[in-house]
Amino acid sequence: MSESSCIFCQIIDGAIPADIYYQDDDILAFRDIHPVAPTHLLIIPKKHIATANDFSDEDERLIGKLMTTASKLARELRVDRSGYRMVMNCNRDAGQTVFHVHLHLLAGRAFSWPPG
Ligand code: 5GP
Ligand code: ZN
């Protein structure tokens, strides 16, 4: 399941350290190494899925859990009222750099729209 060349699989396996905020059997949430907002967490499935193009019907619950967990963590971090952004980049035009699906949870400042 885990891919040895994948940096996020290595974080899941404990081979690379990370500032882990939450984990359970399915998912891991940790702080982004180059935060672009006061709160910047990455929420990832423990199953290696490279991009949103690789979602399958069997992943439906797992992918949904990324969002419900982001929502819970936002409440826990008390950014739910002020607001937050959930972002998942897919491939080149979106700027995806790590090819293990991750949901960014960004909060603590105002974000512009449309994105750059
Ligand atoms: P993407 O551009 O693929 O949507 O986002 C990848 C994110 O992963 C970037 O925000 C980047 O800072 C973060 N990142 C890359 N390598 C590491 C790492 O080794 N540890 C952590 N905590 N974050 C990383
Ligand atoms: Zn991976």
PDB file of C-alpha atoms and ligand atoms in Angstrom:
ATOM      1  CA  MET A   1       0.000   0.000   0.000  1.00  0.00           C
ATOM      2  CA  SER A   2       2.705   2.524   0.944  1.00  0.00           C
ATOM      3  CA  GLU A   3       5.129   3.655  -1.772  1.00  0.00           C
ATOM      4  CA  SER A   4       8.763   3.878  -0.712  1.00  0.00           C
ATOM      5  CA  SER A   5       9.467   6.828  -3.016  1.00  0.00           C
ATOM      6  CA  CYS A   6       6.535   8.855  -1.673  1.00  0.00           C
ATOM      7  CA  ILE A   7       7.416  11.466   0.947  1.00  0.00           C
ATOM      8  CA  PHE A   8       3.956  11.373   2.547  1.00  0.00           C
ATOM      9  CA  CYS A   9       4.008   7.553   2.763  1.00  0.00           C
ATOM     10  CA  GLN A  10       7.353   7.946   4.547  1.00  0.00           C
ATOM     11  CA  ILE A  11       5.730  10.383   7.012  1.00  0.00           C
ATOM     12  CA  ILE A  12       2.905   7.855   7.585  1.00  0.00           C
ATOM     13  CA  ASP A  13       5.505   5.119   8.211  1.00  0.00           C
ATOM     14  CA  GLY A  14       7.414   7.371  10.645  1.00  0.00           C
ATOM     15  CA  ALA A  15      10.554   7.326   8.478  1.00  0.00           C
ATOM     16  CA  ILE A  16      10.391  11.122   8.042  1.00  0.00           C
ATOM     17  CA  PRO A  17       9.400  13.282  11.016  1.00  0.00           C
ATOM     18  CA  ALA A  18       6.368  15.540  10.881  1.00  0.00           C
ATOM     19  CA  ASP A  19       4.431  17.701  13.310  1.00  0.00           C
ATOM     20  CA  ILE A  20       1.431  15.383  13.554  1.00  0.00           C
ATOM     21  CA  TYR A  21      -1.773  16.992  14.758  1.00  0.00           C
ATOM     22  CA  TYR A  22      -4.227  14.083  14.454  1.00  0.00           C
ATOM     23  CA  GLN A  23      -4.330  10.510  13.208  1.00  0.00           C
ATOM     24  CA  ASP A  24      -6.525   7.441  13.184  1.00  0.00           C
ATOM     25  CA  ASP A  25      -6.580   4.170  11.236  1.00  0.00           C
ATOM     26  CA  ASP A  26      -7.456   5.904   7.961  1.00  0.00           C
ATOM     27  CA  ILE A  27      -5.925   9.355   7.923  1.00  0.00           C
ATOM     28  CA  LEU A  28      -3.133  11.588   9.169  1.00  0.00           C
ATOM     29  CA  ALA A  29      -3.142  15.369   9.717  1.00  0.00           C
ATOM     30  CA  PHE A  30       0.152  17.217  10.102  1.00  0.00           C
ATOM     31  CA  ARG A  31       1.517  20.736   9.783  1.00  0.00           C
ATOM     32  CA  ASP A  32       2.750  21.852   6.377  1.00  0.00           C
ATOM     33  CA  ILE A  33       6.529  22.350   6.411  1.00  0.00           C
ATOM     34  CA  HIS A  34       6.144  25.677   4.529  1.00  0.00           C
ATOM     35  CA  PRO A  35       2.929  27.141   5.960  1.00  0.00           C
ATOM     36  CA  VAL A  36       1.227  29.830   3.877  1.00  0.00           C
ATOM     37  CA  ALA A  37      -1.247  30.753   6.622  1.00  0.00           C
ATOM     38  CA  PRO A  38      -1.163  30.812  10.454  1.00  0.00           C
ATOM     39  CA  THR A  39      -3.000  27.464  10.374  1.00  0.00           C
ATOM     40  CA  HIS A  40      -1.854  25.172   7.561  1.00  0.00           C
ATOM     41  CA  LEU A  41      -2.532  21.468   8.006  1.00  0.00           C
ATOM     42  CA  LEU A  42      -2.326  18.695   5.444  1.00  0.00           C
ATOM     43  CA  ILE A  43      -4.908  15.931   5.828  1.00  0.00           C
ATOM     44  CA  ILE A  44      -4.010  12.772   3.952  1.00  0.00           C
ATOM     45  CA  PRO A  45      -5.331   9.232   3.555  1.00  0.00           C
ATOM     46  CA  LYS A  46      -2.967   6.539   4.870  1.00  0.00           C
ATOM     47  CA  LYS A  47      -3.667   4.694   1.633  1.00  0.00           C
ATOM     48  CA  HIS A  48      -1.400   5.932  -1.162  1.00  0.00           C
ATOM     49  CA  ILE A  49      -3.539   7.621  -3.818  1.00  0.00           C
ATOM     50  CA  ALA A  50      -1.482   9.792  -6.179  1.00  0.00           C
ATOM     51  CA  THR A  51      -3.994  12.364  -7.411  1.00  0.00           C
ATOM     52  CA  ALA A  52      -7.712  13.128  -7.435  1.00  0.00           C
ATOM     53  CA  ASN A  53      -7.739  11.431 -10.860  1.00  0.00           C
ATOM     54  CA  ASP A  54      -7.103   8.145  -9.072  1.00  0.00           C
ATOM     55  CA  PHE A  55     -10.175   8.220  -6.810  1.00  0.00           C
ATOM     56  CA  SER A  56     -12.315   5.117  -7.130  1.00  0.00           C
ATOM     57  CA  ASP A  57     -15.783   4.317  -5.826  1.00  0.00           C
ATOM     58  CA  GLU A  58     -14.246   2.224  -3.058  1.00  0.00           C
ATOM     59  CA  ASP A  59     -12.449   5.365  -1.768  1.00  0.00           C
ATOM     60  CA  GLU A  60     -15.664   7.329  -1.343  1.00  0.00           C
ATOM     61  CA  ARG A  61     -15.832   7.019   2.447  1.00  0.00           C
ATOM     62  CA  LEU A  62     -12.106   7.652   2.855  1.00  0.00           C
ATOM     63  CA  ILE A  63     -12.106  10.785   0.703  1.00  0.00           C
ATOM     64  CA  GLY A  64     -15.221  12.067   2.433  1.00  0.00           C
ATOM     65  CA  LYS A  65     -13.451  11.570   5.745  1.00  0.00           C
ATOM     66  CA  LEU A  66     -10.695  13.991   4.682  1.00  0.00           C
ATOM     67  CA  MET A  67     -13.322  16.726   4.555  1.00  0.00           C
ATOM     68  CA  THR A  68     -15.252  15.793   7.691  1.00  0.00           C
ATOM     69  CA  THR A  69     -11.947  15.630   9.568  1.00  0.00           C
ATOM     70  CA  ALA A  70     -10.898  19.049   8.235  1.00  0.00           C
ATOM     71  CA  SER A  71     -14.224  20.406   9.471  1.00  0.00           C
ATOM     72  CA  LYS A  72     -13.717  18.863  12.942  1.00  0.00           C
ATOM     73  CA  LEU A  73     -10.143  20.146  13.174  1.00  0.00           C
ATOM     74  CA  ALA A  74     -11.277  23.639  12.140  1.00  0.00           C
ATOM     75  CA  ARG A  75     -13.756  23.612  15.035  1.00  0.00           C
ATOM     76  CA  GLU A  76     -11.110  22.295  17.397  1.00  0.00           C
ATOM     77  CA  LEU A  77      -8.664  25.006  16.302  1.00  0.00           C
ATOM     78  CA  ARG A  78     -11.445  27.613  16.682  1.00  0.00           C
ATOM     79  CA  VAL A  79     -11.159  28.902  13.144  1.00  0.00           C
ATOM     80  CA  ASP A  80     -14.635  27.702  12.152  1.00  0.00           C
ATOM     81  CA  ARG A  81     -16.326  31.062  12.788  1.00  0.00           C
ATOM     82  CA  SER A  82     -13.648  33.265  11.218  1.00  0.00           C
ATOM     83  CA  GLY A  83     -13.414  30.840   8.289  1.00  0.00           C
ATOM     84  CA  TYR A  84     -11.023  28.569   6.491  1.00  0.00           C
ATOM     85  CA  ARG A  85     -10.237  27.151   3.095  1.00  0.00           C
ATOM     86  CA  MET A  86      -9.956  23.500   2.051  1.00  0.00           C
ATOM     87  CA  VAL A  87      -7.830  22.985  -1.066  1.00  0.00           C
ATOM     88  CA  MET A  88      -6.871  19.904  -3.051  1.00  0.00           C
ATOM     89  CA  ASN A  89      -4.555  20.511  -6.008  1.00  0.00           C
ATOM     90  CA  CYS A  90      -4.538  18.065  -8.917  1.00  0.00           C
ATOM     91  CA  ASN A  91      -1.634  17.875 -11.349  1.00  0.00           C
ATOM     92  CA  ARG A  92       0.405  20.600 -13.055  1.00  0.00           C
ATOM     93  CA  ASP A  93      -2.046  23.441 -13.644  1.00  0.00           C
ATOM     94  CA  ALA A  94      -3.219  23.322 -10.022  1.00  0.00           C
ATOM     95  CA  GLY A  95       0.384  23.258  -8.757  1.00  0.00           C
ATOM     96  CA  GLN A  96       0.379  19.794  -7.177  1.00  0.00           C
ATOM     97  CA  THR A  97       3.921  19.017  -6.009  1.00  0.00           C
ATOM     98  CA  VAL A  98       3.435  15.935  -3.821  1.00  0.00           C
ATOM     99  CA  PHE A  99       1.730  13.047  -5.553  1.00  0.00           C
ATOM    100  CA  HIS A 100      -0.069  11.568  -2.563  1.00  0.00           C
ATOM    101  CA  VAL A 101      -3.518  13.105  -2.226  1.00  0.00           C
ATOM    102  CA  HIS A 102      -3.747  15.771   0.479  1.00  0.00           C
ATOM    103  CA  LEU A 103      -6.327  18.272   1.603  1.00  0.00           C
ATOM    104  CA  HIS A 104      -4.883  21.623   2.703  1.00  0.00           C
ATOM    105  CA  LEU A 105      -6.686  23.206   5.666  1.00  0.00           C
ATOM    106  CA  LEU A 106      -5.818  26.897   5.618  1.00  0.00           C
ATOM    107  CA  ALA A 107      -6.968  29.464   8.172  1.00  0.00           C
ATOM    108  CA  GLY A 108      -5.976  32.418  10.308  1.00  0.00           C
ATOM    109  CA  ARG A 109      -6.038  35.107   7.624  1.00  0.00           C
ATOM    110  CA  ALA A 110      -8.280  36.289   4.798  1.00  0.00           C
ATOM    111  CA  PHE A 111      -7.781  34.605   1.420  1.00  0.00           C
ATOM    112  CA  SER A 112      -8.435  36.213  -1.942  1.00  0.00           C
ATOM    113  CA  TRP A 113     -10.660  34.862  -4.694  1.00  0.00           C
ATOM    114  CA  PRO A 114     -10.152  33.877  -7.458  1.00  0.00           C
ATOM    115  CA  PRO A 115      -6.931  32.029  -6.538  1.00  0.00           C
ATOM    116  CA  GLY A 116      -3.757  33.020  -8.383  1.00  0.00           C
TER     117      GLY A 116
HETATM  118  P1  5GP B   1       0.720  20.644  -3.175  1.00  0.00           P
HETATM  119  O1  5GP B   1       1.410  21.793  -3.855  1.00  0.00           O
HETATM  120  O2  5GP B   1       1.145  19.312  -3.747  1.00  0.00           O
HETATM  121  O3  5GP B   1      -0.779  20.806  -3.113  1.00  0.00           O
HETATM  122  O4  5GP B   1       1.178  20.725  -1.668  1.00  0.00           O
HETATM  123  C1  5GP B   1       2.243  19.988  -1.136  1.00  0.00           C
HETATM  124  C2  5GP B   1       2.531  20.578   0.225  1.00  0.00           C
HETATM  125  O5  5GP B   1       3.335  19.681   0.939  1.00  0.00           O
HETATM  126  C3  5GP B   1       3.270  21.917   0.173  1.00  0.00           C
HETATM  127  O6  5GP B   1       2.491  22.923   0.823  1.00  0.00           O
HETATM  128  C4  5GP B   1       4.583  21.623   0.897  1.00  0.00           C
HETATM  129  O7  5GP B   1       5.012  22.698   1.699  1.00  0.00           O
HETATM  130  C5  5GP B   1       4.233  20.398   1.725  1.00  0.00           C
HETATM  131  N1  5GP B   1       5.364  19.501   1.973  1.00  0.00           N
HETATM  132  C6  5GP B   1       6.241  19.029   1.043  1.00  0.00           C
HETATM  133  N2  5GP B   1       7.133  18.213   1.619  1.00  0.00           N
HETATM  134  C7  5GP B   1       6.810  18.172   2.947  1.00  0.00           C
HETATM  135  C8  5GP B   1       7.381  17.481   4.062  1.00  0.00           C
HETATM  136  O8  5GP B   1       8.361  16.743   3.960  1.00  0.00           O
HETATM  137  N3  5GP B   1       6.784  17.671   5.266  1.00  0.00           N
HETATM  138  C9  5GP B   1       5.677  18.476   5.415  1.00  0.00           C
HETATM  139  N4  5GP B   1       5.179  18.592   6.652  1.00  0.00           N
HETATM  140  N5  5GP B   1       5.128  19.134   4.379  1.00  0.00           N
HETATM  141  C10 5GP B   1       5.689  18.981   3.164  1.00  0.00           C
HETATM  142 ZN    ZN B   2       2.174   7.998  -0.692  1.00  0.00          ZN
END
